[in-house]
Amino acid sequence: MSETTDRAAQFKSEIAEMKLRTGRANIETLLQSLGAVLMVVGIVIALLAYRASLDVTATLGSNVDVLDSNSYTPLAIAGLAISVSGGFLFLRYSLAKFLRFWLLRQIYEQRVALDASRAEAGEPGPA
Amino acid sequence: MVGDPELALELRDVHAAYGSIEVLRGVDLAVPYGKVVALLGPNGAGKSTTLRVIAGQLAVSRGDVGVAGRRVNGASPDELARRGVCLVPEGKGIFPNLSVRENLWMATHVGGSLASIEAVAYERFPRLGERRRQLAGTLSGGEQQMLAMARALSTNPALVLLDELSMGLAPLVVEELYEIVANIAETGVSLLVVEQFARAVLGIADWVGIMIRGRIQEFASPSAVEADLSTAYLGE
């Protein structure tokens, strides 16, 4: 009996010491959504940079060099980088979700196939 | 909220889903220390999903899972296994191309030596000792189940989750296995046993829950549940 109590006490203390990373599934969903948002935001930034670069015009006496439009290039590249990063995030978490379900399906189908071959071989089923 | 220190396992209003399909719809369950609780129900009721949620393999969408008085929602399966929560999955989960000894070797990840794990396993299951060099896939169904249990028990678990122990086994073998389960419970290990076919487990369970469509419809002593089983399964 004391061995039983000792194991229970040890179990309680081990579980109490456990460091929990709670809400992992929520974080995955959040990161997947963030990826989708970043994809769109990145493209919008690139388009805005392009649009703004069109307004840079060199007129007589305006003292604006046409090469100033080049200053929008890094912004557009940053937008594309954000979009690519967002796409990576989205793909990573979408694939993880898909593969998890695929794996569950494989396990289920294998079990059904095993039961069927057992039944064919005439092995006793659950009674 | 969970947190009863007298319970090895506690589920409160647990919901879980596979994608958009909700499988558990508010499960309440309690397993006291050193007791055997059987979870019965027809195919697709959510019994195995309940075990996956407890073992940390499937996230809870709502509700609380409590182990040893602590809320453990979001804990990883390996962390729970290291602390003493052990799942013996349906279909045994052994490696058929490895020998009995090599399968037991897999349990050394929790820190024990192979020799100590083998000693514990062969003491409880002498038949495995005789077949230690045999490939696990060539063992009989009952022996394979013994190997799965031996591997689980050699990690000194405090809470064992057994999924469909009787699956594919002859009634006599099932009886023998449940005798072993009863002996394990006597050593203070808490057990949650999931079964689709009820009779075998009623003899050793302290409490029985009947699960239907993702909810526990009845939770009572085995004698009280036995009379209602056909109604529960057939919905008559």
Coordinates of C-alpha atoms in Angstrom, one line a residue, chain A residues 3-4 7-25 100-101 104 107-108 111 114-115 118 123-127, chain B residues 5 8 18-19 33 59 67-68 70-76 79-80 83-85 90 92 156-159 166-171 187-188 197:
Chain A
E3 CA 4.5 1.6 -2.5
T4 CA 1.2 2.6 -4.1
R7 CA 4.2 6.1 -6.7
A8 CA 1.1 8.3 -6.6
A9 CA 3.1 11.0 -4.7
Q10 CA 6.0 10.7 -7.2
F11 CA 3.6 10.9 -10.1
K12 CA 2.0 14.1 -8.6
S13 CA 5.3 15.8 -8.1
E14 CA 6.6 14.8 -11.6
I15 CA 3.4 16.2 -13.3
A16 CA 3.6 19.3 -11.1
E17 CA 7.2 19.9 -12.3
M18 CA 6.3 19.5 -15.9
K19 CA 6.8 22.6 -18.1
L20 CA 3.8 23.0 -20.3
R21 CA 3.7 24.6 -23.7
T22 CA 0.0 25.1 -23.8
G23 CA -2.1 26.3 -26.8
R24 CA 0.3 24.8 -29.4
A25 CA -2.6 24.0 -31.8
R100 CA -1.3 14.8 -39.9
F101 CA -4.7 13.8 -41.2
L104 CA -4.3 9.2 -39.4
I107 CA -3.2 4.1 -39.8
Y108 CA -7.0 3.7 -40.0
R111 CA -6.0 -1.4 -39.5
L114 CA -5.3 -6.0 -41.3
D115 CA -8.8 -6.9 -39.9
R118 CA -7.3 -11.7 -40.4
E123 CA -8.3 -16.0 -37.1
P124 CA -10.7 -15.5 -34.2
G125 CA -12.1 -12.0 -34.0
P126 CA -13.0 -10.0 -30.8
A127 CA -15.5 -11.9 -28.7
Chain B
P5 CA -5.7 15.7 -6.0
A8 CA -5.0 10.3 -11.4
Y18 CA -10.5 16.0 -36.5
G19 CA -10.6 19.1 -38.7
Y33 CA -5.5 6.3 -8.1
A59 CA -5.3 18.8 -29.0
V67 CA -3.5 14.5 -14.7
A68 CA -2.5 14.1 -11.0
R70 CA -2.9 19.5 -12.8
R71 CA -4.3 20.8 -16.0
V72 CA -2.2 19.4 -18.8
N73 CA -3.9 20.8 -21.9
G74 CA -1.2 21.2 -24.6
A75 CA 1.4 19.0 -23.0
S76 CA 3.4 17.0 -25.5
E79 CA 6.6 14.7 -22.0
L80 CA 3.5 13.0 -20.6
R83 CA 6.2 11.5 -16.4
G84 CA 4.2 8.2 -16.3
V85 CA 1.3 8.5 -18.7
E90 CA -5.0 -0.3 -30.6
K92 CA -0.5 -3.2 -30.2
N156 CA 7.1 2.3 -14.5
P157 CA 4.0 4.2 -15.5
A158 CA 1.5 5.6 -13.1
L159 CA -1.4 5.9 -15.5
S166 CA -9.1 -7.8 -26.8
M167 CA -8.9 -6.9 -30.5
G168 CA -8.4 -9.9 -32.6
L169 CA -7.8 -12.3 -29.7
A170 CA -9.6 -15.4 -28.6
P171 CA -11.8 -15.1 -25.5
T187 CA 0.3 -2.5 -7.6
G188 CA -1.2 1.0 -7.6
F197 CA -16.6 -5.7 -26.5

